Short mmCIF file of C-alpha atoms and ligand atoms in Angstrom, two decimals:
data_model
loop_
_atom_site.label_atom_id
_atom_site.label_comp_id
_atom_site.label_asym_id
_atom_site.label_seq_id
_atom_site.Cartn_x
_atom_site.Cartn_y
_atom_site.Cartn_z
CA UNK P 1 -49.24 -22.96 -142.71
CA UNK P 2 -51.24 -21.03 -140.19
CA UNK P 3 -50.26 -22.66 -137.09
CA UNK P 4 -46.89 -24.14 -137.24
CA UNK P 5 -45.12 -26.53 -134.46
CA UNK P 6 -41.11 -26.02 -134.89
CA UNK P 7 -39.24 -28.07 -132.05
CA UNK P 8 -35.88 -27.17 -131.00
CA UNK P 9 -36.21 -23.32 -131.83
CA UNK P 10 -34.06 -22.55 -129.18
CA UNK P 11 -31.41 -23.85 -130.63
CA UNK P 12 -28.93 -22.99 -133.50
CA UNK P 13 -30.58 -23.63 -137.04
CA UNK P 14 -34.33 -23.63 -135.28
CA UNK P 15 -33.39 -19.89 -133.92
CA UNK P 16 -32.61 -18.95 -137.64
CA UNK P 17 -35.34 -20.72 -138.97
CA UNK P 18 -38.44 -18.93 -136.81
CA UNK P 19 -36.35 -15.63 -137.67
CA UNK P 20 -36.86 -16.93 -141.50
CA UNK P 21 -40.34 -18.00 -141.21
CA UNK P 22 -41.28 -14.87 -139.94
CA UNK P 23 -40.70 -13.00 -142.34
CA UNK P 24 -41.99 -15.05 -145.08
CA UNK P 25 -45.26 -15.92 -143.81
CA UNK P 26 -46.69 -12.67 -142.06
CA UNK P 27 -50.13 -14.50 -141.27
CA UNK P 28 -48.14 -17.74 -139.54
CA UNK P 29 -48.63 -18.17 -136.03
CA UNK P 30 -45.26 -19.92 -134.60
CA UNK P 31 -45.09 -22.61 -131.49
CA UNK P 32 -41.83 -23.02 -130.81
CA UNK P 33 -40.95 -26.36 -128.13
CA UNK P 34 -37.79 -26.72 -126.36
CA UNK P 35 -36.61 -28.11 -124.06
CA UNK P 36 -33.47 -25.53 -123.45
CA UNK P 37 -30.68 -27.77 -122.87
CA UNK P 38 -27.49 -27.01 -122.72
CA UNK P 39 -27.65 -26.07 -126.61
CA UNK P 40 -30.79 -24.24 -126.35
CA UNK P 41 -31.49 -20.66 -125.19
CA UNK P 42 -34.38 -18.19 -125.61
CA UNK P 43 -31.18 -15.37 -126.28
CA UNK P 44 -31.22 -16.57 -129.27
CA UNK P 45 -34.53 -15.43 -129.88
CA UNK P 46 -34.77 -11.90 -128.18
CA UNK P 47 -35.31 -9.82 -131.86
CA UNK P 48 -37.91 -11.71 -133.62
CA UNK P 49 -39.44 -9.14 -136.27
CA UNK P 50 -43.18 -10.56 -134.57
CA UNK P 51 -43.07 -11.40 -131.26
CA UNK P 52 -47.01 -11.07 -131.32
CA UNK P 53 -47.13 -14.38 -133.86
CA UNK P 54 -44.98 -16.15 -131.44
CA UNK P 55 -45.47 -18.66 -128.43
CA UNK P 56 -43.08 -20.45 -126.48
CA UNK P 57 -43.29 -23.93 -124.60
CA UNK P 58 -40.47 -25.02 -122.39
CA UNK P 59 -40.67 -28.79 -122.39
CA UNK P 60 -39.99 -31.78 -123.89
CA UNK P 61 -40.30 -33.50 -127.19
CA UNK P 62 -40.91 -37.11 -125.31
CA UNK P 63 -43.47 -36.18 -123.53
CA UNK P 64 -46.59 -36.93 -125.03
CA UNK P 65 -49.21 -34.88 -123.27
CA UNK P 66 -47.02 -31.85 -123.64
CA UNK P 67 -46.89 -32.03 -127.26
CA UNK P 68 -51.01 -33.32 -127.66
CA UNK P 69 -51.65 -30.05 -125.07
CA UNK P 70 -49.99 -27.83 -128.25
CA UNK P 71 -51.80 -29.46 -130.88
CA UNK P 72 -55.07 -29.09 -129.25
CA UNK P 73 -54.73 -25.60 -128.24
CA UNK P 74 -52.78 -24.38 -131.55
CA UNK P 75 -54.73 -26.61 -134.17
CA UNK P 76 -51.17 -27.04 -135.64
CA UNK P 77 -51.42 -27.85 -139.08
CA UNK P 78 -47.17 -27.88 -139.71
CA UNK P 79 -44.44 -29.36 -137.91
CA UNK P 80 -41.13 -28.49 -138.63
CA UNK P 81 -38.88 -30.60 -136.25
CA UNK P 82 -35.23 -30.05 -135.39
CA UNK P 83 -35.13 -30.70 -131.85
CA UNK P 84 -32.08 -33.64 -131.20
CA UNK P 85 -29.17 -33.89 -129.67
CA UNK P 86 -26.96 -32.68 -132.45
CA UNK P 87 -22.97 -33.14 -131.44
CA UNK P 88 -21.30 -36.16 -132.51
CA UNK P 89 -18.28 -35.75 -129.99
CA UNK P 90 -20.97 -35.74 -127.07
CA UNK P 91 -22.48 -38.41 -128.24
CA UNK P 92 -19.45 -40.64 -128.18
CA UNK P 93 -19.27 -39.33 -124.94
CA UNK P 94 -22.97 -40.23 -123.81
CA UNK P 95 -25.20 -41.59 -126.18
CA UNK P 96 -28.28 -42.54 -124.21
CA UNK P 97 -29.56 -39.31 -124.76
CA UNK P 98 -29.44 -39.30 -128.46
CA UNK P 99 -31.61 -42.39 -128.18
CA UNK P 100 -33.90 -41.23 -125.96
CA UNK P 101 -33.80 -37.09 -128.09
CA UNK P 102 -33.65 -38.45 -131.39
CA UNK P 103 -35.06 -41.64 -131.74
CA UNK P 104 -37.70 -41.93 -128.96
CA UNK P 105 -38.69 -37.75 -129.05
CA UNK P 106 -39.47 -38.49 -132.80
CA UNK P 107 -41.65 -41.21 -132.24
CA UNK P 108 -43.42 -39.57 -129.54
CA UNK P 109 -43.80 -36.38 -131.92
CA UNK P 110 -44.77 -38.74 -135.09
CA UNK P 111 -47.54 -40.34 -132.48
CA UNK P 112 -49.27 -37.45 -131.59
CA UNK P 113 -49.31 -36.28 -135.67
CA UNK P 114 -50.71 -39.36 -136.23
CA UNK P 115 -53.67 -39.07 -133.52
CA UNK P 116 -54.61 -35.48 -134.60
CA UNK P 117 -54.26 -36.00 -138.21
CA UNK P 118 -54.83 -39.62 -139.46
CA UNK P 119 -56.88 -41.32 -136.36
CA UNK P 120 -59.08 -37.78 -135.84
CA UNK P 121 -59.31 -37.15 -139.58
CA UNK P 122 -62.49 -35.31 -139.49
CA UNK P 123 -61.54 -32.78 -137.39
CA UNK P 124 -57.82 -32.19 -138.73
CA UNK P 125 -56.72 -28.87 -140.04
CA UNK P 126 -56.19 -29.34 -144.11
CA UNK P 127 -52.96 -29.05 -145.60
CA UNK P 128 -51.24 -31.42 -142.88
CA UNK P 129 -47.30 -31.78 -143.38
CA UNK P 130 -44.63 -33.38 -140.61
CA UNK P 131 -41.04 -32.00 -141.99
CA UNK P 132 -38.58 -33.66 -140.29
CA UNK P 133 -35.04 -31.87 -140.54
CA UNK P 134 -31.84 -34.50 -140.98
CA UNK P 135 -28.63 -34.75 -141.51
CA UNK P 136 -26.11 -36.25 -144.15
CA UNK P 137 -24.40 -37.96 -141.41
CA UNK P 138 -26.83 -40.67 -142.09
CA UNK P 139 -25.02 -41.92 -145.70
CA UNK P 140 -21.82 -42.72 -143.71
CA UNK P 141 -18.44 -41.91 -145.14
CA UNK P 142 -17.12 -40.61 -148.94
CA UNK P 143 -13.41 -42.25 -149.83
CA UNK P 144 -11.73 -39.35 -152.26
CA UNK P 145 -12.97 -40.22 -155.72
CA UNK P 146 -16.37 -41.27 -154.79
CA UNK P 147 -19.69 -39.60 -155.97
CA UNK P 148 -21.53 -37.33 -153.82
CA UNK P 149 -24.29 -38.69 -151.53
CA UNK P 150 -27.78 -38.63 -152.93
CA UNK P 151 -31.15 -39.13 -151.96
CA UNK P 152 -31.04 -43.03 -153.11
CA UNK P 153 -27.75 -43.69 -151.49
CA UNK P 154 -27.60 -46.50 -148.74
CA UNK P 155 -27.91 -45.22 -144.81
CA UNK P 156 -24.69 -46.51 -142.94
CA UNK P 157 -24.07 -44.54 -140.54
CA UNK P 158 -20.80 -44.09 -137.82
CA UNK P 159 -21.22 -42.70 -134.98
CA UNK P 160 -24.70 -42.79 -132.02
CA UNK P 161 -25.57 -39.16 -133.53
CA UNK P 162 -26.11 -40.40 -136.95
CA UNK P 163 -27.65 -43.61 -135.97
CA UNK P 164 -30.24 -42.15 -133.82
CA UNK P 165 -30.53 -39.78 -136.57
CA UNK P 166 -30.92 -42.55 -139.32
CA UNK P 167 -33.27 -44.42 -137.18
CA UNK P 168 -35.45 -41.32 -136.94
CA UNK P 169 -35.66 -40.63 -140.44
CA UNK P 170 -36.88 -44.66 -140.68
CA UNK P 171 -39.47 -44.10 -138.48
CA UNK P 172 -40.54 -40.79 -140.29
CA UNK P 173 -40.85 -43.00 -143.30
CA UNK P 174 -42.15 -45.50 -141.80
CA UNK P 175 -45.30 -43.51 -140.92
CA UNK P 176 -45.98 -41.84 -144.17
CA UNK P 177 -46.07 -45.40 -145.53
CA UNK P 178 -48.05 -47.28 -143.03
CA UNK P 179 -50.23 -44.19 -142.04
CA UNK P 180 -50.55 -42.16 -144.63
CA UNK P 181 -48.76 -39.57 -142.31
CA UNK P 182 -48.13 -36.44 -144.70
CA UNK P 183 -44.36 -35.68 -144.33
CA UNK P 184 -41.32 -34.28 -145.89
CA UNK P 185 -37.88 -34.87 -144.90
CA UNK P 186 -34.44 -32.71 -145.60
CA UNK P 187 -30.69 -34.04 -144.78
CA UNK P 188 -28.17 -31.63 -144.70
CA UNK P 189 -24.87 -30.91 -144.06
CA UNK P 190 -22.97 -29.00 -141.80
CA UNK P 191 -24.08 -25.41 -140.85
CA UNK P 192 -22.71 -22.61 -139.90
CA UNK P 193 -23.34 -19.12 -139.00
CA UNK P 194 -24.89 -16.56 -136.13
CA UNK P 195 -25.72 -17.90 -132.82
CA UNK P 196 -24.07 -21.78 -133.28
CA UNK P 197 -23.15 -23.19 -129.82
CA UNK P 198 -19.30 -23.35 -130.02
CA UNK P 199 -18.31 -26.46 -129.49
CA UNK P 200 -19.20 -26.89 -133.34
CA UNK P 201 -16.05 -26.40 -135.33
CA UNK P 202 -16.38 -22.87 -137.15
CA UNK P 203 -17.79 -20.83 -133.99
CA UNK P 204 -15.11 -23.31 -131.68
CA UNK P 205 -12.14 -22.04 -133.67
CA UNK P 206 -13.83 -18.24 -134.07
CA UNK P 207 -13.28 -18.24 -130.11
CA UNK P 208 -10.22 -19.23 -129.49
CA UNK P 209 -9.01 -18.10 -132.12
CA UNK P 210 -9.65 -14.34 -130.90
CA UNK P 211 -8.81 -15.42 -127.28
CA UNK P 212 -5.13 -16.77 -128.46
CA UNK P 213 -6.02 -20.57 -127.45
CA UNK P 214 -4.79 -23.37 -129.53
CA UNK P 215 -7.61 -24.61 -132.76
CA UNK P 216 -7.74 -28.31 -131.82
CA UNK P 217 -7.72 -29.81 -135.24
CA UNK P 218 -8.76 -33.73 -135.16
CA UNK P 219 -6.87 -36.33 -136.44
CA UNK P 220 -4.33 -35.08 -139.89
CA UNK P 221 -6.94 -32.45 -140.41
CA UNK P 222 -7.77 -33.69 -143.94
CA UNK P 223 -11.32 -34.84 -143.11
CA UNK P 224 -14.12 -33.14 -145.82
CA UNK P 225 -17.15 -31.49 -144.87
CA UNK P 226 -20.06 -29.57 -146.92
CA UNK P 227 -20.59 -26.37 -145.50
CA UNK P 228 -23.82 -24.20 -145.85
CA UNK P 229 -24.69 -21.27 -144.23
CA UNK P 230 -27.52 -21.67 -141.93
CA UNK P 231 -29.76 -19.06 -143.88
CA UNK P 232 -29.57 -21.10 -147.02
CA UNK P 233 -30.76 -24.01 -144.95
CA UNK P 234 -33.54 -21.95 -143.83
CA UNK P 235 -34.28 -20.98 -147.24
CA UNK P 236 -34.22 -24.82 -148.54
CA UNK P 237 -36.54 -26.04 -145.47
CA UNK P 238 -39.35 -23.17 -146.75
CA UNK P 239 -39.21 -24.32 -150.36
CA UNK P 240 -39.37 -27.71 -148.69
CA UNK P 241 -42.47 -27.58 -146.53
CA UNK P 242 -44.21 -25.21 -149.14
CA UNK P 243 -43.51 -26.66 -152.41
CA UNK P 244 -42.19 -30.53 -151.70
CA UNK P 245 -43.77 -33.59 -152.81
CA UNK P 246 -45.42 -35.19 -149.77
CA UNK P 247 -43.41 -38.15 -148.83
CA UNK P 248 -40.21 -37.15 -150.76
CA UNK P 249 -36.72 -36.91 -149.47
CA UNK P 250 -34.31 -33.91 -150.78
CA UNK P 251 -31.05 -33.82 -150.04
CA UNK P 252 -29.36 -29.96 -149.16
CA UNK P 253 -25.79 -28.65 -149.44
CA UNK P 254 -23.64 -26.32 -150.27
CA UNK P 255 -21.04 -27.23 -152.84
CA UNK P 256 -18.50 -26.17 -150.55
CA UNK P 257 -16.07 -29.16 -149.57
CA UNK P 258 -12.86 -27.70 -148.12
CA UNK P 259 -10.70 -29.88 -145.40
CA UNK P 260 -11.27 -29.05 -141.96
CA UNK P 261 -7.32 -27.54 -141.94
CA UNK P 262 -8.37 -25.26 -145.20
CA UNK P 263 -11.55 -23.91 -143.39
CA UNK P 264 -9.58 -23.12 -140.19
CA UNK P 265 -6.38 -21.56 -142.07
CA UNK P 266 -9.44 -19.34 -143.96
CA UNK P 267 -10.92 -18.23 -140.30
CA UNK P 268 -7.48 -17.66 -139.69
CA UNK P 269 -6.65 -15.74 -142.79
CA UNK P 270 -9.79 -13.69 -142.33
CA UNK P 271 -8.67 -12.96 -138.62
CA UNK P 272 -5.10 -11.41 -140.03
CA UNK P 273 -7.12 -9.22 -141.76
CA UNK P 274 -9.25 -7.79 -139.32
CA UNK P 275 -6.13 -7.74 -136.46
CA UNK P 276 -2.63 -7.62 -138.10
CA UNK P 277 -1.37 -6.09 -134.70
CA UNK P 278 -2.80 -9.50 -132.36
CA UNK P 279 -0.23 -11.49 -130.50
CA UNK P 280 -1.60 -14.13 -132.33
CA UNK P 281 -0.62 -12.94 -135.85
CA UNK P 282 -0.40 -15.03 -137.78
CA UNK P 283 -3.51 -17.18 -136.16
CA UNK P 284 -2.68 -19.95 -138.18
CA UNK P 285 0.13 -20.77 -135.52
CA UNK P 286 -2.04 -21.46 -133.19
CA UNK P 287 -3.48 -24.90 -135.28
CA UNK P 288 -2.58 -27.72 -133.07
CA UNK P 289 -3.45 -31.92 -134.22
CA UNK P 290 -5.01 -33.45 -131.25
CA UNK P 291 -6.17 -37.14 -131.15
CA UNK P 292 -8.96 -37.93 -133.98
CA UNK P 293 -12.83 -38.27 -132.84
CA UNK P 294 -13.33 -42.42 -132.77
CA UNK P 295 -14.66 -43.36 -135.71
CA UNK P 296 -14.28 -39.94 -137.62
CA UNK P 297 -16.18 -39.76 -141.13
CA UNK P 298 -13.55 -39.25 -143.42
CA UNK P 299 -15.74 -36.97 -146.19
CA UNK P 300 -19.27 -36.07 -146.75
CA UNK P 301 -20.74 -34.11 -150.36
CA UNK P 302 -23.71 -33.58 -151.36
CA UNK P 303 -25.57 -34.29 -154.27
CA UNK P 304 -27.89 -31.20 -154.53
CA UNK P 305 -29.68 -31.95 -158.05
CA UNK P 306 -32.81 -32.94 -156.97
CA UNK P 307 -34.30 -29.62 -154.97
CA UNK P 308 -32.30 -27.50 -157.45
CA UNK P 309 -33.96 -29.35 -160.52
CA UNK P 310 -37.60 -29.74 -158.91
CA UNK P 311 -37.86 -26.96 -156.62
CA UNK P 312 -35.37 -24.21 -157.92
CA UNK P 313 -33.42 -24.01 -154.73
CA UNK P 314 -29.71 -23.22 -154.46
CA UNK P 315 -27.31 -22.07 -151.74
CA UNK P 316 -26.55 -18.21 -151.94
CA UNK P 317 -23.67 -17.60 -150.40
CA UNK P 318 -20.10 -18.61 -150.90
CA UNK P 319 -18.30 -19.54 -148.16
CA UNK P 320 -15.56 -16.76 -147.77
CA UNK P 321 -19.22 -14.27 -147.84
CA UNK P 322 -20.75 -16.66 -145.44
CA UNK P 323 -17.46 -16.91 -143.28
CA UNK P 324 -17.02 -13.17 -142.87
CA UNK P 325 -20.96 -12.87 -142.17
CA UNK P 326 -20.30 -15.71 -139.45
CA UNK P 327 -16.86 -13.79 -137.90
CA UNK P 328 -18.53 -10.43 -137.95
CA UNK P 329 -21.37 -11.91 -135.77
CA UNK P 330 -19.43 -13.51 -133.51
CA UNK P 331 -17.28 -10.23 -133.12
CA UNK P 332 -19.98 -8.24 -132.11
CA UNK P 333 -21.72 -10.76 -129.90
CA UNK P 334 -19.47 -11.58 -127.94
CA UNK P 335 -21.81 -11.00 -124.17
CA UNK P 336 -23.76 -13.67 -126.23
CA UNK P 337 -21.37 -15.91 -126.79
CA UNK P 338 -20.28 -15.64 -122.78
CA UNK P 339 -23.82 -16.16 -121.48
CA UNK P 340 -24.23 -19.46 -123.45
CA UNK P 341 -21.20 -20.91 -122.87
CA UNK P 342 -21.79 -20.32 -118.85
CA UNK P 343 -25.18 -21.06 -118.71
CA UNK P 344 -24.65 -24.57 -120.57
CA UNK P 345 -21.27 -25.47 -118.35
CA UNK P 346 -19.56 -25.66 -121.31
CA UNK P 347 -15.76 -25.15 -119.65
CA UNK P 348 -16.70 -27.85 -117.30
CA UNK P 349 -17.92 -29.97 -120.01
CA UNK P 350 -14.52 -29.61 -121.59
CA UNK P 351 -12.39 -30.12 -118.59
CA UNK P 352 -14.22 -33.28 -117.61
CA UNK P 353 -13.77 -34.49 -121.35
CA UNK P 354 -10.74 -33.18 -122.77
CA UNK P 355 -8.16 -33.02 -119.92
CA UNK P 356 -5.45 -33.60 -122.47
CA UNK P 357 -6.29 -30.24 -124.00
P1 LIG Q 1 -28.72 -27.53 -131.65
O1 LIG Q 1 -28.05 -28.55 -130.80
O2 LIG Q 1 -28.11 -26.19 -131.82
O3 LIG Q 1 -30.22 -27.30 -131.12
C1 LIG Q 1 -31.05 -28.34 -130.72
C2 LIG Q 1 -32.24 -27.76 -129.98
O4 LIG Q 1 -33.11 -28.84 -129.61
C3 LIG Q 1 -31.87 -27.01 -128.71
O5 LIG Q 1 -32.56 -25.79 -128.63
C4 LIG Q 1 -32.31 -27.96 -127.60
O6 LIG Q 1 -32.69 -27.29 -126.41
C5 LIG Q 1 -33.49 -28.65 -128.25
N1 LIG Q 1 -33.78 -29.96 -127.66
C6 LIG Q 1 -32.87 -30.95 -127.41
N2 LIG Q 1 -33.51 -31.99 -126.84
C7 LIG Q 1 -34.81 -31.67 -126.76
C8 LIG Q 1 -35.96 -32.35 -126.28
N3 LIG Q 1 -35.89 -33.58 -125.75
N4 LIG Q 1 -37.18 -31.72 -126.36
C9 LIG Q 1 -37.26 -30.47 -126.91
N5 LIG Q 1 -36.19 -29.78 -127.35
C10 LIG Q 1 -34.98 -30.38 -127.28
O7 LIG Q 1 -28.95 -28.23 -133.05
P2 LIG Q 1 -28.87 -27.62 -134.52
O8 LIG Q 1 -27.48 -27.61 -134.96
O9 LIG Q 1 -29.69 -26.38 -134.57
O10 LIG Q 1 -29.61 -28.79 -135.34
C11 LIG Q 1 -31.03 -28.79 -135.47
C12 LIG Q 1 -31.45 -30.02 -136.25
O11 LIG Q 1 -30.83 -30.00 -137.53
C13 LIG Q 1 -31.04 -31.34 -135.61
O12 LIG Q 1 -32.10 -32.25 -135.81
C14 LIG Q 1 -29.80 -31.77 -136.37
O13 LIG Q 1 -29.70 -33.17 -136.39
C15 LIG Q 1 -30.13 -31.22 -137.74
N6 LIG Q 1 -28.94 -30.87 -138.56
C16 LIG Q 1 -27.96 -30.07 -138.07
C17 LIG Q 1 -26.89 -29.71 -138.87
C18 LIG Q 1 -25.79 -28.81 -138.37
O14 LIG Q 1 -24.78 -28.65 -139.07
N7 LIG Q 1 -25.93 -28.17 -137.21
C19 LIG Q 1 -26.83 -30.19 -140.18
C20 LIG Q 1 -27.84 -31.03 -140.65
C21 LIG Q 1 -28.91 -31.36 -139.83
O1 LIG Q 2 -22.89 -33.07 -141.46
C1 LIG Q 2 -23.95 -32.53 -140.73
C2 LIG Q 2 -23.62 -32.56 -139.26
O2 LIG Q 2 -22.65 -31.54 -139.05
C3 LIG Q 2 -24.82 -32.35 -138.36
O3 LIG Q 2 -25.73 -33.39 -138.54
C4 LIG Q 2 -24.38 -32.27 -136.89
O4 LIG Q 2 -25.50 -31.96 -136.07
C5 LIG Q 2 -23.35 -31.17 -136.76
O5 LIG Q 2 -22.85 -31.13 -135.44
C6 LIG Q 2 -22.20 -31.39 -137.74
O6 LIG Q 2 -21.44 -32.57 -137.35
P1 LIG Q 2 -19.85 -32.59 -137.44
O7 LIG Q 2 -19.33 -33.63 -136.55
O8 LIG Q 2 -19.42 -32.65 -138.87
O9 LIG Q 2 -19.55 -31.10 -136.91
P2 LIG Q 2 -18.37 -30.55 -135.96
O10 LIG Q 2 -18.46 -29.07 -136.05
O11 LIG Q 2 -18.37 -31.19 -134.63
O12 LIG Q 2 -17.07 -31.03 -136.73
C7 LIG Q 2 -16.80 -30.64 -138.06
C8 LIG Q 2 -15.49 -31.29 -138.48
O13 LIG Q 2 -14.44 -30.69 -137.73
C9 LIG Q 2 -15.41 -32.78 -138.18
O14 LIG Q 2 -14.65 -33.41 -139.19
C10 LIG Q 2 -14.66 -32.85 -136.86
C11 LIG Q 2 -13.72 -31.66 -136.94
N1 LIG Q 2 -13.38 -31.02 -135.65
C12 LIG Q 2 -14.40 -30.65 -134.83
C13 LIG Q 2 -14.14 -30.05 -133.62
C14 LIG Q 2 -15.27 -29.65 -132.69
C15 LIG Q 2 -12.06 -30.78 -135.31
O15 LIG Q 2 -11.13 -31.11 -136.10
N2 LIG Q 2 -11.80 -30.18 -134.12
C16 LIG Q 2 -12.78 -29.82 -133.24
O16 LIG Q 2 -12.47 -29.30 -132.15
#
């Protein structure tokens, strides 16, 4: 890994990921391509422990010459790809630009791999690898009693997010079998942690919580998710790209599957805690049930055998550890959490979607 494309590093679980990569690889030379939308900013990259091994390109992942200009000048041997459109709410609300993001920025990405690395063989770096970073999303919905998802479990997926995103994991496939294309691919479930856009449910409840606003909870509030904290994803990508069978699939999570009400009432708990003289003691009071999310995935789990049997990998931290690492640094960046919010429009995005809130 001496030269290593990661796209969408601006953004939440990229960010955390160069910040990772960093450290482990001291002689790793990082290109990092966004396209800073609304979810993307370079504050989220201002303390990088080697700003000297870093680069940044402002542009996007569907535009081929963009992305062959990088591979030419950087000789990029790795590509660790996260760039997408990532919120399932906006992509009820617009999904033409998950198609275009997810499905048609992969291609373009998996095209110019494929020209460097398979068409120009001769002159490719060795030790090729095209990680592409996924989501559980893609298995569809758990009813109560059944098993976790694993890697051999049938894609069905609900909403345009996880369609684009199962049709990009296809085409992933797709290449390492009809090319020979050398790639890897993760799907994991929900993150959380430091710098997270907060429209996302753990940092979107953080805020408002603090601010005395109401915690929107969707639907009854009984929906499951699998949370991991965004280091431990870093942590599983690197034993992913560096020890992973080529053309393998491993499935990441963090056998932690609380209802969205229990994870709220624990922010809230944690919140009592830290200000028993707020107005908005007890914060729990503030949970109010809006309207469900069409289509809402009742429960996801994951089935993390497989890169905990082959590769040794399991999540470290619980989630009441990870949830006080996640309030502390959202306590204490709070000028961050301002700047992103008005620099992406987010109150305007909210008013224009959620009047009824
Ligand atoms: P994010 O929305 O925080 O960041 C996405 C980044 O991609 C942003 O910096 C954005 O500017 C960039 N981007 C968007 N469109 C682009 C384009 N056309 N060209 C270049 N850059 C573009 O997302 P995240 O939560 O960090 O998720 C990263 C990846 O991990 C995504 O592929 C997502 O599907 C996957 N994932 C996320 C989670 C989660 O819980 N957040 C869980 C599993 C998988
Ligand atoms: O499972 C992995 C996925 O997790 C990733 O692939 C996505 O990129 C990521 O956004 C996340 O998707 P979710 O839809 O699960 O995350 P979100 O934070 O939007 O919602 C988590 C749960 O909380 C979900 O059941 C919906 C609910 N929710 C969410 C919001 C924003 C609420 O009840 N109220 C809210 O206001």
């Amino acid at each position: 890994m001496d030269n290593v494309l990661v796209t969408g590093g601006a953004g939440f679980i990229g960010c955390n990921f160069i910040r990772y990569l960093q450290e482990q690889c001291p002689q790793s030379k990082i290109i990092n391509l966004d396209a800073l939308t609304y979810a993307g900013s370079t504050e989220n990259l201002t303390d990088l422990p080697s700003p000297e091994r870093y680069t940044f390109v402002e542009g996007d992942i569907c535009q081929y010459s963009t992305i062959e200009k990088i591979f030419q000048e950087h000789k990029i041997d790795t590509v660790v790809h996260f760039a997408a459109e990532s919120h399932v709410d906006r992509s009820i609300h617009g999904p033409g630009q998950f198609i275009q993001t997810n499905i048609v920025g992969t291609f373009t990405l998996l095209e110019v791999a494929r020209h460097f690395w398979i068409t120009k063989k001769e002159e490719a770096p060795q030790n090729t690898r095209f990680h592409h970073v996924s989501t559980d999303e893609v298995f569809g919905s758990l009813e109560p009693e059944d098993p976790a998802f694993q890697e051999t479990t049938s894609y069905d997926p609900s909403s345009p997010y996880s369609a684009s995103k199962a049709s990009s994991d296809h085409l992933v496939r797709a290449y390492s079998h009809t090319y020979g294309l050398p790639i890897t691919i993760t799907n994991c479930s929900n993150n959380y942690g430091p710098n997270q856009f907060p429209e996302k449910l753990i940092p979107l409840m953080i805020m408002n919580a603090t601010q005395g606003k109401p915690l929107p909870l969707y639907g009854d509030g009984q929906q499951v998710r699998d949370w991991l904290y965004v280091e431990d994803h870093c942590e599983a990508i690197f034993c992913v790209i560096t020890k992973g069978k080529l053309g393998e699939t491993y499935n990441v999570g963090g056998d932690n599957q609380p209802s969205n009400r229990e994870i709220v009432q624990s922010i809230c708990r944690i919140l009592d805690e830290y200000f028993p003289n707020s107005p908005s003691h007890p914060h729990k009071s503030l949970i109010t049930f809006v309207k469900d999310r069409p289509g809402h995935d009742r429960r996801y789990a994951m089935n993390i055998d497989k890169i905990h049997q082959d590769l040794g990998w399991q999540p470290r931290e619980s989630l009441e550890s990870g949830l006080r690492k996640t309030i502390d640094w959202y306590l204490n960046n709070g000028s961050w959490l301002s700047k992103v919010s008005q620099d992406a429009g987010y109150e305007q995005w909210l008013q224009k979607n959620y009047k009824e809130r």
